[in-house]
PDB file of C-alpha atoms in Angstrom:
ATOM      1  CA  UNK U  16     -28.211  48.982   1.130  1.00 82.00           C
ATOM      2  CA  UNK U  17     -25.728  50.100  -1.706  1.00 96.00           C
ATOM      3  CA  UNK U  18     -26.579  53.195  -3.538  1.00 98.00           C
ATOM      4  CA  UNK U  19     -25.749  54.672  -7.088  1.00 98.00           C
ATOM      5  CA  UNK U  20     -26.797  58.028  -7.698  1.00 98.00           C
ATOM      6  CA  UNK U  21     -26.798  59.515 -11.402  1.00 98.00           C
ATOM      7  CA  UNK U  22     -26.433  62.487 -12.780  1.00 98.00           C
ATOM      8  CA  UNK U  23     -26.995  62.827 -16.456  1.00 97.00           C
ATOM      9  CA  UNK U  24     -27.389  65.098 -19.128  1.00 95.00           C
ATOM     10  CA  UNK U  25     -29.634  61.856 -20.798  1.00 95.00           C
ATOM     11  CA  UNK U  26     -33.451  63.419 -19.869  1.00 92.00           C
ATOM     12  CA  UNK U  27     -36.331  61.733 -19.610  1.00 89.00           C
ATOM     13  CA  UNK U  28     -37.973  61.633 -23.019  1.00 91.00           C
ATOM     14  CA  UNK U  29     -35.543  59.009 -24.728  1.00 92.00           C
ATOM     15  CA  UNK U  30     -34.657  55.206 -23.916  1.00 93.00           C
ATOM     16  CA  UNK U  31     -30.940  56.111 -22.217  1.00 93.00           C
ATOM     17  CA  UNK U  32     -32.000  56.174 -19.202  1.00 95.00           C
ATOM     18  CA  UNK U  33     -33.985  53.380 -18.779  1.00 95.00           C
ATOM     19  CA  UNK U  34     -31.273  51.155 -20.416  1.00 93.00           C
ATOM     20  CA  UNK U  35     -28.655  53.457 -18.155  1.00 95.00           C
ATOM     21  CA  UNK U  36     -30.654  51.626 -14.969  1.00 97.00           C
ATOM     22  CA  UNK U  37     -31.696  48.433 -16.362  1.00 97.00           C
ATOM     23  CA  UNK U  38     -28.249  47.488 -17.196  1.00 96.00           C
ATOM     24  CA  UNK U  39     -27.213  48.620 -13.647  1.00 97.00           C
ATOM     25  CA  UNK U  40     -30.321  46.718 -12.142  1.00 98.00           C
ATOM     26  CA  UNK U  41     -28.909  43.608 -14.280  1.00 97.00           C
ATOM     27  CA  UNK U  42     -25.669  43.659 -12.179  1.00 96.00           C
ATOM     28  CA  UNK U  43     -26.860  44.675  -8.803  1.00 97.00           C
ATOM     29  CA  UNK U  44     -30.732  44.136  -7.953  1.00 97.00           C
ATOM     30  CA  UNK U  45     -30.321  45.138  -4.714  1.00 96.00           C
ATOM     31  CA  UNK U  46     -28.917  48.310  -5.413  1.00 98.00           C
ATOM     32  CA  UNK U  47     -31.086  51.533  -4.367  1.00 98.00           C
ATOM     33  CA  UNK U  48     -30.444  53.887  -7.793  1.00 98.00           C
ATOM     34  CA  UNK U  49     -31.199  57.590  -6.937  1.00 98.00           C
ATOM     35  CA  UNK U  50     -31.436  60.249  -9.420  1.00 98.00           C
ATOM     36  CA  UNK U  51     -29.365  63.548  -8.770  1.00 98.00           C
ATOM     37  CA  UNK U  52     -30.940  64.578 -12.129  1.00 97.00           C
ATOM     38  CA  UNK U  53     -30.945  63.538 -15.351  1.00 96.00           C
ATOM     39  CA  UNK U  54     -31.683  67.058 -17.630  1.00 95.00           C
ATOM     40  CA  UNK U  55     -27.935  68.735 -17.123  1.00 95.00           C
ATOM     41  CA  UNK U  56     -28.136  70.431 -20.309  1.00 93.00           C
ATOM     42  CA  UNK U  57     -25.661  68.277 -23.045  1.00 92.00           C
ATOM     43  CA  UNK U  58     -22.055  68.126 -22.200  1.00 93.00           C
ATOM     44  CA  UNK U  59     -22.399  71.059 -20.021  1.00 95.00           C
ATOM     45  CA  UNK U  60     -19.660  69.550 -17.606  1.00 95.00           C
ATOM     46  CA  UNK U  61     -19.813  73.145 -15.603  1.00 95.00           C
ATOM     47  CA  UNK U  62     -23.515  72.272 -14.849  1.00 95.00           C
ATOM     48  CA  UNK U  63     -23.082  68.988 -13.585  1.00 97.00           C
ATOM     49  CA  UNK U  64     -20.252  69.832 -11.772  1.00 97.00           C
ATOM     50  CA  UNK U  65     -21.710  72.474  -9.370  1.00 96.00           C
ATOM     51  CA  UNK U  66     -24.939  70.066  -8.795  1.00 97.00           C
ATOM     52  CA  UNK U  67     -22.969  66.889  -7.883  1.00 97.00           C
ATOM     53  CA  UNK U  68     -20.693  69.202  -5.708  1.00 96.00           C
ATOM     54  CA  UNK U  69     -23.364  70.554  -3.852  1.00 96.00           C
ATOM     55  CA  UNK U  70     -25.452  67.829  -3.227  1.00 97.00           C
ATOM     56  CA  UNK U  71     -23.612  64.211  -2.566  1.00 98.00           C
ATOM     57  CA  UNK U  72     -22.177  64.693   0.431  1.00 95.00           C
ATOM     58  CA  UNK U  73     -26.156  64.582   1.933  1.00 97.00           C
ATOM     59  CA  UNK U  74     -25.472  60.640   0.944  1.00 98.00           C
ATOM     60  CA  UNK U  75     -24.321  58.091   3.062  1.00 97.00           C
ATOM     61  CA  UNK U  76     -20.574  57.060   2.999  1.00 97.00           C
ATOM     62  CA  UNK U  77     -19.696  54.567   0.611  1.00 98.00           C
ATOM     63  CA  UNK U  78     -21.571  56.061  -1.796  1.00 98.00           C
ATOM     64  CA  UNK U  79     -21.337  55.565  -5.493  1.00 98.00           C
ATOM     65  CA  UNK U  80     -21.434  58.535  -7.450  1.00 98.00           C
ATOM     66  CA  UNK U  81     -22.028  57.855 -11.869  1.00 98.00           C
ATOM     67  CA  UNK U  82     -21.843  60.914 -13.971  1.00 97.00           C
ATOM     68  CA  UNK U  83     -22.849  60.647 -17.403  1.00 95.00           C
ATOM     69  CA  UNK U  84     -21.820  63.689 -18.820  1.00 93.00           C
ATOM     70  CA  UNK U  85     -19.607  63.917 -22.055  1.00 84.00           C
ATOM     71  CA  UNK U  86     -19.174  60.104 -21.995  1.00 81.00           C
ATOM     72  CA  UNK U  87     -19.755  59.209 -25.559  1.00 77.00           C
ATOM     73  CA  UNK U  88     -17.040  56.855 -26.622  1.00 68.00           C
ATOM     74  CA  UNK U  89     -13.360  58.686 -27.406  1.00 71.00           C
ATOM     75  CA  UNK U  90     -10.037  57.210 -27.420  1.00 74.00           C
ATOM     76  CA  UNK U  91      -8.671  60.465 -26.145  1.00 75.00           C
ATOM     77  CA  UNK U  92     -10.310  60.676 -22.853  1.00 84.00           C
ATOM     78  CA  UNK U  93      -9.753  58.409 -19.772  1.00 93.00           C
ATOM     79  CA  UNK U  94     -12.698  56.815 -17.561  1.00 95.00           C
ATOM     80  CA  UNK U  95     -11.906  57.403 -14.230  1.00 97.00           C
ATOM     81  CA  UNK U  96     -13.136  55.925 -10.894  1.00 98.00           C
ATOM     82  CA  UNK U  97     -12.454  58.047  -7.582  1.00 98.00           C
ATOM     83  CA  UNK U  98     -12.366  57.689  -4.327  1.00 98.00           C
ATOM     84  CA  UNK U  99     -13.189  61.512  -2.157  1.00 98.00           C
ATOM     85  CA  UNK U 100     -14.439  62.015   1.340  1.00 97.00           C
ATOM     86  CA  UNK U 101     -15.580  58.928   1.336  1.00 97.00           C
ATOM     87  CA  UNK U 102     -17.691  58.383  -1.412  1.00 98.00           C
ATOM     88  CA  UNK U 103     -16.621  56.743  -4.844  1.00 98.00           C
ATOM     89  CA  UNK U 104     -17.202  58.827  -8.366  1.00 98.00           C
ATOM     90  CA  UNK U 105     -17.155  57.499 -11.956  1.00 98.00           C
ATOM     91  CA  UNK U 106     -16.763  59.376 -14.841  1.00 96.00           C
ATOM     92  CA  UNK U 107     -15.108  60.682 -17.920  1.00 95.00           C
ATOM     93  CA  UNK U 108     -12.034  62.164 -17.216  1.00 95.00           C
ATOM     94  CA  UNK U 109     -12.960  65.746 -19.284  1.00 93.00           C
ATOM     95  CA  UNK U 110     -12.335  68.076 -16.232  1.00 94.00           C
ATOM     96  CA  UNK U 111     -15.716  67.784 -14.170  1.00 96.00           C
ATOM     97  CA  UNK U 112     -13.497  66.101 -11.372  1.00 97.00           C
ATOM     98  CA  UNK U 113     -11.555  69.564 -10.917  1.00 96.00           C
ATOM     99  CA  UNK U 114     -14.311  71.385 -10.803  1.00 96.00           C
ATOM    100  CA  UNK U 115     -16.004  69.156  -8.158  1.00 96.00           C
ATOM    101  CA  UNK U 116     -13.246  68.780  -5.449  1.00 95.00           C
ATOM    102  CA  UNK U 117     -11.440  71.034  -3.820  1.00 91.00           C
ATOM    103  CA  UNK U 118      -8.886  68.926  -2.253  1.00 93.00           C
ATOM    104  CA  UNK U 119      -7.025  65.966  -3.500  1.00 94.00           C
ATOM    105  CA  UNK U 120      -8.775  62.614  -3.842  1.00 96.00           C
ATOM    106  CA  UNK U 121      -7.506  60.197  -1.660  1.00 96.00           C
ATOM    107  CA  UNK U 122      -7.051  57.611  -4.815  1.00 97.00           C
ATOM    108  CA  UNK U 123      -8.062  57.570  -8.521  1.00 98.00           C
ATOM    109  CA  UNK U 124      -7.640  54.785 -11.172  1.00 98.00           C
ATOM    110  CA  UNK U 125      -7.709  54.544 -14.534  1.00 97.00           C
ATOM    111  CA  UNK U 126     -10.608  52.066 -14.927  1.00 96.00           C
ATOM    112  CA  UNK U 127      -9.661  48.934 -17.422  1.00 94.00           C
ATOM    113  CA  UNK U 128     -12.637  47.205 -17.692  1.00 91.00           C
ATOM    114  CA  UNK U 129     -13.020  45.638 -21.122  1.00 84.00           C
ATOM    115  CA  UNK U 130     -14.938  47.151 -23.981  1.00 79.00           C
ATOM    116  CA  UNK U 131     -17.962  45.118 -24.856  1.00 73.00           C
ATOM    117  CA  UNK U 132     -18.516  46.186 -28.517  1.00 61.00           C
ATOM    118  CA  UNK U 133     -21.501  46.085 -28.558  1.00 66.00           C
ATOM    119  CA  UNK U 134     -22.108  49.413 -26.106  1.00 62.00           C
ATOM    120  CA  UNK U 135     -19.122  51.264 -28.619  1.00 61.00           C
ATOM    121  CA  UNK U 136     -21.375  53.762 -28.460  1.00 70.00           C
ATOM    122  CA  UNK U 137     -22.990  53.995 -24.865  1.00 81.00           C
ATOM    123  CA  UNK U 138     -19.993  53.403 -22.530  1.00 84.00           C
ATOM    124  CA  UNK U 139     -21.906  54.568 -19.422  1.00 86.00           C
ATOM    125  CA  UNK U 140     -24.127  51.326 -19.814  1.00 86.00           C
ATOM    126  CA  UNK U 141     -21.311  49.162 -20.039  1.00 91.00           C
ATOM    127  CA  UNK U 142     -17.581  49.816 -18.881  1.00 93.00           C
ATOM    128  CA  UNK U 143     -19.616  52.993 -16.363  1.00 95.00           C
ATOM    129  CA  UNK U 144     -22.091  50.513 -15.011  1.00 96.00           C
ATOM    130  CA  UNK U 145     -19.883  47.718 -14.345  1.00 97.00           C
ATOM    131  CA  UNK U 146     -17.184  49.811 -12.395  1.00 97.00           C
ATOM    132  CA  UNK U 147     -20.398  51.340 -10.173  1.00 98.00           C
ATOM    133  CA  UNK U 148     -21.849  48.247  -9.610  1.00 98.00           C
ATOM    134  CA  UNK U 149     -18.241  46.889  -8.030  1.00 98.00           C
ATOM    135  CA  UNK U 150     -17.945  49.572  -5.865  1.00 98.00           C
ATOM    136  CA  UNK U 151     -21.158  49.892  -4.527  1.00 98.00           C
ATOM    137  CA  UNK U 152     -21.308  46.145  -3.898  1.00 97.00           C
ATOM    138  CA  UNK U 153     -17.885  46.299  -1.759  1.00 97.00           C
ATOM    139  CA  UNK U 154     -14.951  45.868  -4.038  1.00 97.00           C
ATOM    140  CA  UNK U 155     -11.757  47.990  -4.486  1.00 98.00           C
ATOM    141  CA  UNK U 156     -10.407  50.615  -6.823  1.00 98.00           C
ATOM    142  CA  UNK U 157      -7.713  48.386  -7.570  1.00 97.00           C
ATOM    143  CA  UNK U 158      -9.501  45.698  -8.844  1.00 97.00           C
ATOM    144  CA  UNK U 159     -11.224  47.675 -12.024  1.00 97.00           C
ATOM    145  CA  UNK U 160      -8.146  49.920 -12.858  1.00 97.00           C
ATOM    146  CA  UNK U 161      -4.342  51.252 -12.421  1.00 97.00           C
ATOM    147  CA  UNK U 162      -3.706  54.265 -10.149  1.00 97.00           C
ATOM    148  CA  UNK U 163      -3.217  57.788 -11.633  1.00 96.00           C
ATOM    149  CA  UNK U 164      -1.922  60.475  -9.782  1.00 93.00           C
ATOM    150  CA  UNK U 165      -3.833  63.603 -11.998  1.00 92.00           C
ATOM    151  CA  UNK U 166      -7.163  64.592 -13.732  1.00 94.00           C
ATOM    152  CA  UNK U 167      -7.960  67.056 -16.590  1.00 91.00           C
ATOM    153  CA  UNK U 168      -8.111  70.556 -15.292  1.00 92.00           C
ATOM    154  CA  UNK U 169     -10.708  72.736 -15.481  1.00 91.00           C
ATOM    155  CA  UNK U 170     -11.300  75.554 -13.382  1.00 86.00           C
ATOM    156  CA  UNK U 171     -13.746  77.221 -11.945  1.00 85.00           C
ATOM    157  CA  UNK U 172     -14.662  81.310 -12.896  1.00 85.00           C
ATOM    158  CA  UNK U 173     -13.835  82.848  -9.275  1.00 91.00           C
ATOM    159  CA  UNK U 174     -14.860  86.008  -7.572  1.00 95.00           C
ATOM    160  CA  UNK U 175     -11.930  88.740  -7.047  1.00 96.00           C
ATOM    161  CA  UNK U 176     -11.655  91.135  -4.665  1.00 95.00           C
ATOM    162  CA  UNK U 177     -10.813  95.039  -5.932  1.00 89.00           C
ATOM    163  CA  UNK U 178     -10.206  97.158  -3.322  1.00 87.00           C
ATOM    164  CA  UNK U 179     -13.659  97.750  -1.708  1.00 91.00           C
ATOM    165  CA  UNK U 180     -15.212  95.544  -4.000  1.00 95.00           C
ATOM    166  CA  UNK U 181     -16.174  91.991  -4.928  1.00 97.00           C
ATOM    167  CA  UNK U 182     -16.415  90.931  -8.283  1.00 97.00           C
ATOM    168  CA  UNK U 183     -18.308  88.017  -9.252  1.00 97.00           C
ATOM    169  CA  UNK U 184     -20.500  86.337 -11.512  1.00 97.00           C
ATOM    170  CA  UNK U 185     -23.531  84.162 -12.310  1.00 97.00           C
ATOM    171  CA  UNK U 186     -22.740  80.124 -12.492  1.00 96.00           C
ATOM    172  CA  UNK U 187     -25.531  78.418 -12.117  1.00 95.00           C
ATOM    173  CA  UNK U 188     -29.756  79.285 -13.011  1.00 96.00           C
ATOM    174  CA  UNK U 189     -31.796  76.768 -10.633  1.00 95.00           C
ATOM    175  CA  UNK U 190     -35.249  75.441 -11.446  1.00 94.00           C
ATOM    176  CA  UNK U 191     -36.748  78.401  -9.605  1.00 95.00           C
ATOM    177  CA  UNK U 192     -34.958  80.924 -11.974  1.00 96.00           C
ATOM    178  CA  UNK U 193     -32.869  81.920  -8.890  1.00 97.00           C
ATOM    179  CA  UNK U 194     -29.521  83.350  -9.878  1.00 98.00           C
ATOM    180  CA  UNK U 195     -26.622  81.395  -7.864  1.00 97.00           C
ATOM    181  CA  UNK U 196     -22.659  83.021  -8.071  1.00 97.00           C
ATOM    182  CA  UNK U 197     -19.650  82.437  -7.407  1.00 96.00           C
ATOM    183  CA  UNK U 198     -19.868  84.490  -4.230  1.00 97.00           C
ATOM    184  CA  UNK U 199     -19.159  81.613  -1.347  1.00 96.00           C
ATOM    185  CA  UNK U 200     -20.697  82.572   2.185  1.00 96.00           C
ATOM    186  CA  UNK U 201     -17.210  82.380   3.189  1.00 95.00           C
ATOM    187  CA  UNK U 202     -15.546  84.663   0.937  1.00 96.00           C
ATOM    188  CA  UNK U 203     -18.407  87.347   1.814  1.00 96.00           C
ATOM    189  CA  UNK U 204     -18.052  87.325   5.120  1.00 95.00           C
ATOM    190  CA  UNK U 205     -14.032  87.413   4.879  1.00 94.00           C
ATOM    191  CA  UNK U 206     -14.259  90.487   2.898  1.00 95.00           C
ATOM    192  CA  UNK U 207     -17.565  92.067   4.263  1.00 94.00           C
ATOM    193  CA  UNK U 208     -15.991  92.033   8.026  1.00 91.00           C
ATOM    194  CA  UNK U 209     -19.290  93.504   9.749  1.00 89.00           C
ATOM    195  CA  UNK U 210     -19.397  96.454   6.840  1.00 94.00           C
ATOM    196  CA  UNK U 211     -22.547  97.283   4.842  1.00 96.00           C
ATOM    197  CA  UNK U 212     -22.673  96.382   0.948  1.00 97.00           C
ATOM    198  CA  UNK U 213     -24.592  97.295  -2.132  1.00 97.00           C
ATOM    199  CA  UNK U 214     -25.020  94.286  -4.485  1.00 97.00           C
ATOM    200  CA  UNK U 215     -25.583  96.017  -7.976  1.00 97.00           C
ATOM    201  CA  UNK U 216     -26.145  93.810 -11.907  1.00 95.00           C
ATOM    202  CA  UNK U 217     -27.840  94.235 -14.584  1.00 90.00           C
ATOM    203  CA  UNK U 218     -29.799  97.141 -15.237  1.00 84.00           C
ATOM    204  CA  UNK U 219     -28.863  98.963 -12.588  1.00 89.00           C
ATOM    205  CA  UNK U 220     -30.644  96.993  -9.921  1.00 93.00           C
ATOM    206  CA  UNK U 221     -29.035  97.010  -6.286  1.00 96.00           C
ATOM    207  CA  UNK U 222     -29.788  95.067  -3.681  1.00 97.00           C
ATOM    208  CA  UNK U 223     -28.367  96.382  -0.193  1.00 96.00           C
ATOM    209  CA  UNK U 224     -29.386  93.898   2.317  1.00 94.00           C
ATOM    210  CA  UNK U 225     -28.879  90.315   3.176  1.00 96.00           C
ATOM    211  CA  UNK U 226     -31.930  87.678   3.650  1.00 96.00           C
ATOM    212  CA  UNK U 227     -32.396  84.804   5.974  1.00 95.00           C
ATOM    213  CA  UNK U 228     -35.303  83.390   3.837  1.00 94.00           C
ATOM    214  CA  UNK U 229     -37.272  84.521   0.149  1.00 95.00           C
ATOM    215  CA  UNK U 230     -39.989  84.905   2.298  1.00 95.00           C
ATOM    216  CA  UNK U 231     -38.957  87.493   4.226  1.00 95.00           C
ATOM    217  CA  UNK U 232     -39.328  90.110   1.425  1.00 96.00           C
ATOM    218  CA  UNK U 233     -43.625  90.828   0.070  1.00 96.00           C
ATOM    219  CA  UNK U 234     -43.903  88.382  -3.224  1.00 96.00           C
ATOM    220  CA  UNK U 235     -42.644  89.842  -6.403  1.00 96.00           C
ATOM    221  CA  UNK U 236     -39.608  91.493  -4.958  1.00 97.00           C
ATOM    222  CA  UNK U 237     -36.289  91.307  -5.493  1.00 97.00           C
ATOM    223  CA  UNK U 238     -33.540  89.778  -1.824  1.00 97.00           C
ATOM    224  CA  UNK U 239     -30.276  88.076  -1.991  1.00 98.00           C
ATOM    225  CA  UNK U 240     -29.373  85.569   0.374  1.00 97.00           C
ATOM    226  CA  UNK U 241     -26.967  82.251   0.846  1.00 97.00           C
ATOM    227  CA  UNK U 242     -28.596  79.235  -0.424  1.00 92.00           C
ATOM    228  CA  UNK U 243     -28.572  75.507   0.475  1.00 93.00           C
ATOM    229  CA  UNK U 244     -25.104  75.623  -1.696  1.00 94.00           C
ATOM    230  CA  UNK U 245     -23.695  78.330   0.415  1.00 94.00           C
ATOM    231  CA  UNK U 246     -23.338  80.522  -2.772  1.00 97.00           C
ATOM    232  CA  UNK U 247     -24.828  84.215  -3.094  1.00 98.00           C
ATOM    233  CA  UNK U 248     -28.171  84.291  -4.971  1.00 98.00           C
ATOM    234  CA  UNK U 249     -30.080  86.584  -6.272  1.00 98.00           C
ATOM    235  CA  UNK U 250     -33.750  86.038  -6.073  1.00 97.00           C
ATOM    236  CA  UNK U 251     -37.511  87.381  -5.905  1.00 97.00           C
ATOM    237  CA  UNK U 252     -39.738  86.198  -3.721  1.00 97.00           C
ATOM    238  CA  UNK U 253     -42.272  83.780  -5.641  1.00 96.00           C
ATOM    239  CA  UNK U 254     -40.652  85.386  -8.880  1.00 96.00           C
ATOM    240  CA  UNK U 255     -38.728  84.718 -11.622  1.00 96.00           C
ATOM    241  CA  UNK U 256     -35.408  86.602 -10.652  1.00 97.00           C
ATOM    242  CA  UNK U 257     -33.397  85.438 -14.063  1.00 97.00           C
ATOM    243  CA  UNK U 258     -36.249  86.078 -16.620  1.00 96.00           C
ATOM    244  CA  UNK U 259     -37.060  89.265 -14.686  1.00 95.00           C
ATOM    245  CA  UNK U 260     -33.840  91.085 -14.072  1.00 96.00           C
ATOM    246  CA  UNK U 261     -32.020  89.825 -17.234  1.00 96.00           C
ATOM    247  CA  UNK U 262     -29.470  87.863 -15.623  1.00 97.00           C
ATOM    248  CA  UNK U 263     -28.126  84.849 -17.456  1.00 96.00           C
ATOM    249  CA  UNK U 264     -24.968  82.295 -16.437  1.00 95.00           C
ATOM    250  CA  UNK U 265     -21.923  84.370 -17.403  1.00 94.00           C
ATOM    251  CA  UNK U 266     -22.897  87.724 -16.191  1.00 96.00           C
ATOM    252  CA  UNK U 267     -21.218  89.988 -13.721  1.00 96.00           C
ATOM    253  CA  UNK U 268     -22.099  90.496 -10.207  1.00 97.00           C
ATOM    254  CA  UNK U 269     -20.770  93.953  -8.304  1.00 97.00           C
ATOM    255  CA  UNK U 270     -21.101  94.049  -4.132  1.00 98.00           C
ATOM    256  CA  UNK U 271     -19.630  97.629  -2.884  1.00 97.00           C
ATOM    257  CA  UNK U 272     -18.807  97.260   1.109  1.00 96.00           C
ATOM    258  CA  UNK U 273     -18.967 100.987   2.323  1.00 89.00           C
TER     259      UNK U 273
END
C-alpha cells in the first residue's frame, strides 16, 4: 500500500488539516496517510527538520514524505520534490532539506505542477498534494518537475570540541520535557575514547554518568543518556527535566572528559 506521511505545523484545532487529507484522499483513496505530527510550532523549519530526520527512515521504501512547513504561497521560494535513501520528500524549498540530509540526494526537481487559483493561498492542498499523490502511486520525478542540482542552505548549530571539552547545545524539547542536543552518540564516543566526563548546564547542575534507560535512576532525578535519535539528552526520571533545570532550545551544554 502507498503511504504519505505529514508533518505539519497546521494542529489539530482548525480545518487545514482535514482539507490537507481530504484533498489527498480525493486523488489517491487507497493511500495509507500517517501523521509524523501536525503541532511543529509555525514556520519553525529547525523543528520539523530534526523530527522528520529522525523518524522516516522507520518507513518503508518508497515512501512519500509531505512537509508543510513555511508553505504559504511566495513567488520567491521553490517547491521541491526529492528523492533520498529511498524515500521521496516534498516541500518548500526554505532550507529544511539541508538540515534533514546529510548526504546528497540522489535527484531533486523543481516541481511545475500548475497553480489552481483557487488554493493561491494553501499550496500544500493543491500543487503539494498532487506531486505526493504521483509519487506514492508509482510515477517519476521527472514527470512533475525539471531537475535542480541545489537547495537553500541552512545549517545546523554543531557541537565543538575545545581541548578537553565538548561544547554543545539544546535543539530540540520533546513532549516529555526531555532536553535533546546536538551531542551525536558518535561524536561522544569519538571524543570520550573510554575517559570519564562531567556534563555540567544551567545552574550549575552536573551530571557525571551515562544511562542505559530513565529508569535506571529513583523518579525525580536528574540522568543523561542517548535517545531513540542518537542525540545526548538530558532528562529526569518521570520528571520534567526542561521546566525543572531551566533549560530551553538554544542553551549551552558543557561535558569535561578528565
Amino acid at each position: 500500500m502507498a503511504i504519505i506521511t505529514l508533518t505539519t505545523d497546521l494542529g489539530d484545532k482548525d480545518i487545514y488539516q482535514a482539507a490537507l487529507k481530504g484533498s489527498i484522499l480525493k486523488l489517491l483513496p487507497t493511500v495509507n496517510i500517517i501523521d509524523i505530527t501536525n503541532n511543529v510550532a509555525a514556520f519553525n523549519v529547525q523543528q520539523a527538520a530534526f523530527i522528520l530526520k529522525n523518524s522516516f527512515y522507520y518507513f518503508p521504501d518508497n515512501t512519500v514524505h509531505l512537509i508543510g512547513i513555511d508553505t504559504v504561497y511566495n513567488n520567491a521560494t521553490r517547491y521541491l520534490a526529492v528523492r533520498y535513501k529511498n524515500h521521496f520528500f516534498v516541500g518548500a524549498d526554505n532550507g529544511i532539506f539541508s538540515l534533514m540530509f546529510d548526504a546528497e540526494p540522489e535527484e531533486i526537481v523543481e516541481i511545475n505542477i500548475m497553480q489552481d487559483l483557487k488554493f493561491l493561498h494553501f499550496p500544500l492542498a493543491d500543487i503539494f498534494v498532487k506531486a505526493a499523490c504521483h509519487l506514492a502511486n508509482g510515477g517519476t520525478l521527472a514527470k512533475i518537475g525539471l531537475p535542480v542540482t541545489n537547495v537553500e542552505n541552512k545549517t545546523n548549530l554543531h557541537p565543538v570540541i575545545d581541548n578537553n571539552l565538548i561544547r554543545g547545545a539544546v535543539i530540540y524539547i520533546d513532549s516529555f520535557q526531555n532536553v535533546i542536543t546536538n551531542v551525536t552518540k558518535e561524536f561522544f564516543n569519538r571524543v570520550q575514547q573510554g575517559r570519564r566526563f562531567v556534563l555540567s548546564f544551567k545552574r550549575n547542575e552536573t551530571i557525571t554518568h551515562l544511562s542505559w534507560h530513565y529508569n535506571e535512576v529513583p523518579e525525580g532525578e536528574k540522568l543523561c543518556l542517548f535517545g531513540i535519535s542518537d542525540h545526548l539528552e538530558i532528562a529526569i526520571n518521570k520528571g520534567n527535566a526542561s521546566g525543572l533545570l531551566g533549560l530551553n532550545v538554544g542553551d549551552s551544554v558543557i561535558i569535561d572528559f578528565q
